[in-house]
Short mmCIF file of C-alpha atoms in Angstrom, two decimals:
data_model
loop_
_atom_site.label_atom_id
_atom_site.label_comp_id
_atom_site.label_asym_id
_atom_site.label_seq_id
_atom_site.Cartn_x
_atom_site.Cartn_y
_atom_site.Cartn_z
CA MET A 1 -4.86 -25.82 3.51
CA ARG A 2 -5.16 -21.67 3.96
CA GLN A 3 -1.32 -21.46 4.76
CA ARG A 4 -0.99 -23.16 1.19
CA LEU A 5 -3.18 -20.60 -0.43
CA ARG A 6 -1.36 -17.74 1.16
CA LEU A 7 1.83 -18.63 -0.25
CA VAL A 8 1.07 -16.87 -3.56
CA THR A 9 -0.81 -13.50 -4.25
CA ALA A 10 -4.65 -13.85 -4.50
CA GLY A 11 -4.49 -17.55 -3.73
CA LEU A 12 -3.67 -18.65 -7.32
CA ILE A 13 -2.00 -21.93 -5.85
CA MET A 14 -5.43 -23.22 -5.90
CA ALA A 15 -6.29 -22.49 -9.43
CA ALA A 16 -2.78 -24.00 -10.63
CA ALA A 17 -3.20 -27.19 -8.55
CA ALA A 18 -6.91 -27.64 -10.08
CA LEU A 19 -6.37 -27.22 -13.80
CA PRO A 20 -4.65 -29.58 -16.28
CA ALA A 21 -1.20 -28.76 -17.99
CA GLN A 22 -1.41 -26.47 -20.82
CA ALA A 23 0.96 -26.75 -23.82
CA ALA A 24 3.98 -24.50 -23.86
CA VAL A 25 3.34 -20.94 -24.36
CA THR A 26 3.94 -19.85 -28.09
CA ALA A 27 3.20 -16.37 -29.42
CA ARG A 28 -0.12 -16.25 -31.04
CA ARG A 29 -1.14 -13.42 -33.52
CA LEU A 30 -4.63 -12.23 -32.47
CA ALA A 31 -4.72 -9.08 -34.92
CA SER A 32 -2.32 -6.75 -36.76
CA GLY A 33 0.35 -6.00 -34.20
CA VAL A 34 -1.33 -7.70 -31.13
CA VAL A 35 0.43 -10.88 -29.99
CA LEU A 36 -0.80 -13.09 -27.26
CA LEU A 37 1.62 -15.35 -24.82
CA ALA A 38 -0.77 -17.28 -22.79
CA GLY A 39 -0.39 -17.78 -19.39
CA GLU A 40 0.38 -21.17 -18.08
CA PHE A 41 -1.15 -23.23 -15.23
CA ALA A 42 1.05 -26.44 -14.79
CA PRO A 43 -0.57 -28.65 -12.02
CA GLY A 44 0.94 -28.10 -8.55
CA HIS A 45 2.83 -24.98 -9.66
CA GLN A 46 2.13 -21.26 -9.47
CA PRO A 47 0.42 -19.70 -12.49
CA ASP A 48 1.45 -17.00 -15.20
CA GLY A 49 -1.30 -14.31 -16.28
CA ASN A 50 -1.53 -13.69 -19.99
CA SER A 51 0.68 -11.35 -21.63
CA ILE A 52 -0.02 -9.07 -24.85
CA VAL A 53 2.59 -7.58 -26.85
CA LEU A 54 1.66 -4.73 -29.01
CA ARG A 55 3.83 -3.77 -31.89
CA GLY A 56 4.07 -0.16 -32.85
CA ASP A 57 6.21 1.98 -35.25
CA ALA A 58 8.64 3.01 -32.62
CA GLY A 59 8.89 -0.58 -30.92
CA LEU A 60 6.95 -2.84 -28.22
CA VAL A 61 4.57 -2.43 -25.31
CA VAL A 62 4.34 -5.33 -23.16
CA VAL A 63 1.06 -5.79 -20.99
CA ASP A 64 1.74 -7.89 -17.96
CA THR A 65 4.99 -9.70 -17.53
CA GLY A 66 4.05 -13.06 -15.79
CA ARG A 67 5.55 -14.74 -12.83
CA HIS A 68 8.21 -17.47 -13.83
CA SER A 69 11.45 -16.67 -15.87
CA THR A 70 10.35 -18.99 -18.64
CA HIS A 71 7.16 -16.68 -19.37
CA SER A 72 9.42 -13.53 -19.33
CA ASN A 73 12.26 -15.39 -21.34
CA ARG A 74 9.36 -16.00 -23.80
CA ILE A 75 8.34 -12.50 -23.97
CA LEU A 76 11.85 -11.40 -24.75
CA ALA A 77 11.97 -14.23 -27.43
CA ALA A 78 8.98 -12.79 -28.93
CA ALA A 79 10.51 -9.38 -29.01
CA ALA A 80 13.58 -10.76 -30.61
CA GLN A 81 11.46 -12.58 -33.44
CA LEU A 82 9.53 -9.22 -34.07
CA ARG A 83 12.96 -7.11 -34.25
CA GLN A 84 11.84 -4.30 -32.40
CA PRO A 85 12.68 -3.00 -28.82
CA ILE A 86 10.35 -3.13 -25.86
CA VAL A 87 10.00 0.39 -24.96
CA ALA A 88 7.26 0.14 -22.28
CA VAL A 89 5.44 -2.37 -19.87
CA ILE A 90 1.87 -1.93 -18.54
CA ASN A 91 0.88 -3.78 -15.73
CA THR A 92 -2.94 -4.17 -15.27
CA HIS A 93 -2.46 -5.00 -11.37
CA TRP A 94 -0.05 -5.86 -8.79
CA HIS A 95 -0.65 -9.78 -8.58
CA LEU A 96 2.83 -11.23 -8.82
CA ASP A 97 1.60 -13.54 -11.82
CA HIS A 98 1.51 -10.35 -13.80
CA VAL A 99 4.31 -8.09 -12.57
CA SER A 100 7.08 -10.49 -11.39
CA GLY A 101 8.71 -10.36 -14.93
CA ASN A 102 9.23 -6.75 -14.56
CA PRO A 103 12.83 -6.75 -12.96
CA ARG A 104 13.83 -9.33 -15.55
CA LEU A 105 12.62 -7.03 -18.51
CA ARG A 106 14.16 -4.19 -16.78
CA SER A 107 17.37 -5.83 -16.69
CA ALA A 108 17.34 -7.21 -20.37
CA VAL A 109 15.85 -3.85 -21.76
CA PRO A 110 17.60 -0.66 -19.97
CA GLY A 111 15.48 2.23 -20.04
CA LEU A 112 12.14 0.77 -20.42
CA LYS A 113 9.27 2.58 -18.58
CA VAL A 114 6.80 0.45 -16.45
CA TYR A 115 3.08 2.27 -16.45
CA ALA A 116 0.59 0.97 -13.79
CA SER A 117 -1.50 2.38 -10.91
CA ASN A 118 0.09 3.03 -7.48
CA ALA A 119 -2.14 0.19 -5.85
CA ILE A 120 1.43 -1.84 -5.52
CA ASP A 121 2.45 0.84 -2.85
CA GLY A 122 -0.04 -0.43 -0.45
CA ALA A 123 0.36 -4.18 -1.35
CA LEU A 124 3.96 -4.05 -0.74
CA LYS A 125 3.29 -3.03 2.72
CA ASP A 126 0.36 -5.20 3.55
CA PHE A 127 -0.72 -8.04 1.41
CA LEU A 128 2.68 -8.95 -0.29
CA ALA A 129 4.57 -8.36 2.91
CA LYS A 130 2.09 -10.53 4.85
CA SER A 131 2.15 -12.97 2.49
CA ALA A 132 6.24 -13.30 2.27
CA HIS A 133 6.27 -13.58 6.11
CA ASP A 134 3.76 -16.58 5.95
CA ALA A 135 5.86 -18.13 3.27
CA GLU A 136 8.86 -17.72 5.13
CA ALA A 137 7.53 -19.39 8.11
CA ALA A 138 5.97 -22.13 6.19
CA LEU A 139 9.41 -22.66 4.40
CA ALA A 140 10.99 -22.87 8.02
CA ALA A 141 8.37 -25.23 9.26
CA GLY A 142 8.77 -27.56 6.07
CA GLN A 143 5.36 -26.99 5.35
CA VAL A 144 5.92 -26.22 1.49
CA PRO A 145 5.53 -29.07 -0.96
CA ALA A 146 9.11 -29.85 -2.23
CA ASP A 147 8.13 -28.98 -5.81
CA LEU A 148 7.14 -25.46 -4.77
CA VAL A 149 10.16 -24.38 -2.77
CA ASP A 150 12.01 -22.90 -5.46
CA GLU A 151 8.62 -20.73 -6.64
CA VAL A 152 8.13 -19.84 -3.01
CA ARG A 153 11.48 -18.77 -2.34
CA ALA A 154 11.42 -16.79 -5.82
CA ASP A 155 8.25 -15.03 -4.86
CA ILE A 156 9.81 -13.73 -1.58
CA ALA A 157 12.58 -12.53 -3.28
CA THR A 158 10.67 -10.70 -5.91
CA THR A 159 8.52 -8.99 -3.08
CA ALA A 160 11.94 -8.11 -1.34
CA ASN A 161 12.81 -6.42 -4.55
CA GLY A 162 9.64 -4.51 -4.61
CA VAL A 163 10.96 -1.35 -5.90
CA ALA A 164 11.63 -2.93 -9.31
CA LEU A 165 7.81 -4.12 -9.52
CA ARG A 166 6.84 -0.35 -9.14
CA PRO A 167 5.74 1.94 -12.16
CA ASP A 168 7.94 4.64 -13.57
CA VAL A 169 4.49 6.36 -14.60
CA VAL A 170 1.75 6.32 -12.21
CA VAL A 171 -1.72 6.13 -14.01
CA GLY A 172 -4.10 7.96 -11.84
CA GLU A 173 -6.89 8.49 -14.15
CA ASN A 174 -8.44 7.30 -17.12
CA GLN A 175 -6.36 8.55 -20.44
CA ARG A 176 -5.24 7.94 -23.85
CA LEU A 177 -1.57 6.87 -24.29
CA LYS A 178 0.50 6.91 -27.26
CA LEU A 179 3.36 4.15 -26.69
CA ALA A 180 5.66 3.13 -29.32
CA GLY A 181 3.30 4.66 -31.89
CA ARG A 182 0.45 2.71 -30.64
CA ARG A 183 -2.80 4.51 -29.20
CA ILE A 184 -3.82 2.67 -26.33
CA ASP A 185 -6.92 3.81 -24.23
CA VAL A 186 -6.42 3.23 -20.55
CA HIS A 187 -9.14 2.84 -18.03
CA LEU A 188 -8.55 2.93 -14.23
CA ALA A 189 -10.97 1.12 -11.89
CA HIS A 190 -10.71 1.71 -8.13
CA SER A 191 -11.31 -1.00 -5.52
CA ALA A 192 -12.14 -3.70 -8.20
CA VAL A 193 -9.70 -6.80 -8.45
CA THR A 194 -7.29 -4.87 -6.36
CA ALA A 195 -7.12 -1.28 -5.05
CA GLY A 196 -6.32 0.22 -8.56
CA ASP A 197 -6.77 -1.93 -11.89
CA LEU A 198 -6.05 -0.81 -15.45
CA TRP A 199 -8.19 -2.10 -18.39
CA LEU A 200 -6.75 -1.09 -21.83
CA ILE A 201 -8.17 -0.85 -25.41
CA ASP A 202 -5.67 -1.01 -28.40
CA GLU A 203 -7.75 1.44 -30.68
CA GLN A 204 -6.33 0.13 -33.84
CA THR A 205 -7.74 -3.42 -33.49
CA GLY A 206 -10.36 -2.91 -30.93
CA THR A 207 -8.57 -5.53 -28.56
CA LEU A 208 -9.61 -4.87 -25.06
CA ILE A 209 -7.11 -6.19 -22.33
CA ALA A 210 -8.81 -6.75 -19.28
CA GLY A 211 -6.34 -8.19 -16.73
CA ASP A 212 -7.73 -10.02 -13.93
CA LEU A 213 -11.19 -8.22 -14.18
CA VAL A 214 -12.01 -11.14 -16.31
CA THR A 215 -10.54 -14.55 -15.57
CA LEU A 216 -11.20 -18.29 -16.02
CA PRO A 217 -12.07 -20.59 -14.52
CA VAL A 218 -13.07 -18.40 -11.28
CA PRO A 219 -12.69 -14.65 -10.39
CA PHE A 220 -9.87 -14.42 -8.14
CA LEU A 221 -11.13 -12.49 -5.15
CA ASP A 222 -8.47 -12.49 -2.32
CA THR A 223 -7.68 -8.91 -2.64
CA ALA A 224 -11.08 -7.88 -4.55
CA CYS A 225 -14.01 -5.68 -3.75
CA PRO A 226 -16.94 -7.17 -5.20
CA THR A 227 -18.84 -4.03 -5.65
CA GLY A 228 -15.91 -1.92 -7.19
CA TRP A 229 -15.33 -5.18 -9.71
CA ARG A 230 -18.90 -5.09 -10.74
CA ALA A 231 -18.85 -1.08 -11.52
CA ALA A 232 -15.48 -2.00 -13.53
CA LEU A 233 -17.27 -4.75 -15.52
CA ASP A 234 -20.13 -2.33 -16.39
CA GLY A 235 -17.58 -0.16 -17.71
CA ILE A 236 -16.05 -2.70 -20.00
CA SER A 237 -19.64 -3.83 -21.29
CA ALA A 238 -20.14 -0.16 -22.38
CA ALA A 239 -16.81 -0.04 -24.16
CA ARG A 240 -16.51 -0.95 -27.90
CA PHE A 241 -14.13 -3.77 -28.58
CA THR A 242 -13.61 -6.63 -31.03
CA ARG A 243 -12.24 -9.06 -28.77
CA LEU A 244 -11.27 -9.34 -24.93
CA VAL A 245 -7.91 -10.77 -23.35
CA PRO A 246 -8.69 -12.07 -19.90
CA GLY A 247 -6.06 -12.14 -17.27
CA HIS A 248 -6.24 -15.78 -17.37
CA GLY A 249 -7.90 -17.98 -19.81
CA ALA A 250 -8.96 -17.93 -23.54
CA VAL A 251 -9.85 -14.88 -25.51
CA MET A 252 -13.34 -13.96 -25.72
CA ASN A 253 -15.76 -12.25 -28.02
CA ARG A 254 -18.38 -9.94 -26.73
CA ARG A 255 -21.11 -12.45 -26.22
CA GLU A 256 -18.74 -14.70 -24.03
CA PHE A 257 -17.65 -11.65 -22.11
CA GLU A 258 -21.41 -10.84 -21.38
CA THR A 259 -21.97 -14.49 -20.38
CA TRP A 260 -18.97 -14.27 -17.89
CA ARG A 261 -20.20 -10.89 -16.45
CA GLN A 262 -23.53 -12.15 -15.95
CA ALA A 263 -22.27 -15.16 -14.17
CA PHE A 264 -20.20 -13.05 -12.01
CA GLY A 265 -23.32 -11.01 -10.98
CA ARG A 266 -25.17 -13.79 -10.09
CA LEU A 267 -22.31 -15.44 -8.07
CA MET A 268 -22.10 -12.19 -6.01
CA ASP A 269 -25.64 -11.99 -5.65
CA CYS A 270 -26.05 -15.75 -4.44
CA THR A 271 -23.05 -14.98 -2.08
CA ALA A 272 -25.21 -12.24 -0.17
CA THR A 273 -27.85 -14.75 0.29
CA ALA A 274 -28.39 -17.59 2.84
CA ARG A 275 -28.21 -20.06 -0.13
CA ARG A 276 -25.78 -23.00 0.52
CA GLU A 277 -22.36 -22.22 -0.61
CA ALA A 278 -22.33 -25.36 -3.10
CA SER A 279 -25.58 -24.00 -4.68
CA CYS A 280 -23.85 -20.70 -5.37
CA SER A 281 -20.28 -22.24 -6.78
CA GLU A 282 -22.31 -24.69 -8.60
CA GLY A 283 -24.41 -21.96 -10.22
CA TRP A 284 -21.23 -20.14 -11.18
CA ALA A 285 -19.96 -23.22 -13.05
CA GLN A 286 -23.50 -23.85 -14.98
CA ASP A 287 -23.85 -20.11 -15.76
CA LEU A 288 -20.28 -20.08 -17.57
CA GLY A 289 -21.83 -22.53 -20.29
CA THR A 290 -19.52 -23.41 -23.07
CA LEU A 291 -16.89 -21.16 -21.64
CA LEU A 292 -16.08 -24.01 -19.18
CA PRO A 293 -15.56 -27.25 -20.72
CA ALA A 294 -17.79 -30.00 -18.85
CA SER A 295 -14.63 -31.72 -17.43
CA GLU A 296 -13.73 -28.58 -15.63
CA GLN A 297 -16.97 -27.57 -14.18
CA ARG A 298 -16.55 -29.51 -11.02
CA ARG A 299 -13.32 -28.24 -10.28
CA ALA A 300 -14.36 -24.62 -11.15
CA ALA A 301 -17.32 -25.11 -8.47
CA GLN A 302 -14.89 -26.06 -5.75
CA MET A 303 -12.74 -23.06 -6.33
CA ALA A 304 -15.63 -20.71 -6.35
CA GLN A 305 -17.17 -22.41 -3.31
CA TYR A 306 -13.80 -21.27 -1.44
CA TYR A 307 -14.32 -17.64 -2.41
CA VAL A 308 -18.24 -17.82 -1.43
CA ARG A 309 -16.86 -18.98 2.03
CA GLN A 310 -14.51 -16.22 2.27
CA LEU A 311 -16.47 -13.23 1.12
CA ARG A 312 -19.25 -14.66 3.85
CA ALA A 313 -16.76 -14.63 6.63
CA GLN A 314 -16.22 -10.88 5.80
CA ALA A 315 -19.62 -10.32 6.59
CA GLY A 316 -19.77 -6.77 4.86
CA ARG A 317 -16.57 -5.55 6.20
CA ASN A 318 -14.46 -6.24 3.40
CA PRO A 319 -11.17 -4.39 3.69
CA ASN A 320 -10.61 -4.28 0.25
CA CYS A 321 -13.45 -1.89 -0.42
CA ASN A 322 -11.84 0.83 1.46
CA LEU A 323 -8.95 0.83 -0.65
CA VAL A 324 -8.43 3.68 -3.00
#
C-alpha cells in the first residue's frame, strides 16, 4: 500500500519488511580508527542506516546517526568503549534513518557540531512535512500496523523537531576537513539521492563512506534524481579507496562497488525503455551477482520493480532533478 510506504522517508518500510532479521548491532573495526555500527533491518520495522565512528587524536567523529534510540545508544556505547568524546557528526543525507539520532547525540554530548549539506531545509518544508501529515492521517484512520505505531509517532516527533536535525556547519562544496585530528575528504553531490548528498574518504585508511549513494538490496529512489546519482557514482569510481561503506548493506571492495555501479546504470537504462518492469527488476537482481544472496534475489527484484514503476510514472518530469 502506497500509504504504508509514505510513512517513512524514502519508502524504506518496504525494504524493512522484505529482509530477514539481522543480528544485534555490534561495533566492528574496519581499519585503524574506523568502527562500523551496521544498520539493522528487522522485518516489519523501519531500518537504521550504517554508522561509522572515526577515532582521532582529539575525539570521535560519527557519520550518520540512525533512526532508533537503540542504534544511537550503541553509538554512545561505542564512544564509551573508545574512551573519547564525540566532537562531530557528519550526515551523508537527510533521510530519517540517517539523521534521527542527531537530537539524542546532541543531548548526550553538549557542544558537538553537525556537518551536512543544507538539503534538509527543503525536505523539512516538503517531503518530510508531507510524510508526517500522511502519517498522522494514517494513525487517525487506524491504517498503521500495530507494531509500527510507536515508530511512526517517533518519526512524526523527529520531523516536528527538525531544528535538531539541521547542521551547525553547512557543507556547500567539496572540501577537506580536519575533525578531531582526523583528515576527511568531503564531496558534495547535487541532486542525487537527495538534493545534497555527502560522500567521504577517510584519508588515513582509504575508507570511503558512500551514504545511500550505494545501498543494498536496492537503490532507494523515492527522493532521487537518477542523472545526478549516476554522476556521483562516476565521481566515486574515479576516487582512490580501499573499502567502501554503503548506506545499507555490507562493506564492499572496489570490484564489488563497480559491479553495483554497473548494475545501477543498467537498471536506469532499462527503466528508460519500453521493456517489461519485471525484466528490468529481475535484471537488477541478476546483475548484482554475489553481492546479493540467491535467497534474496526475488525480494530485491520485487523492490526494484516498485522503483521502476515509480520512475516511469514521472515520465521525464522528476521534480527531484530540479532541486539544488
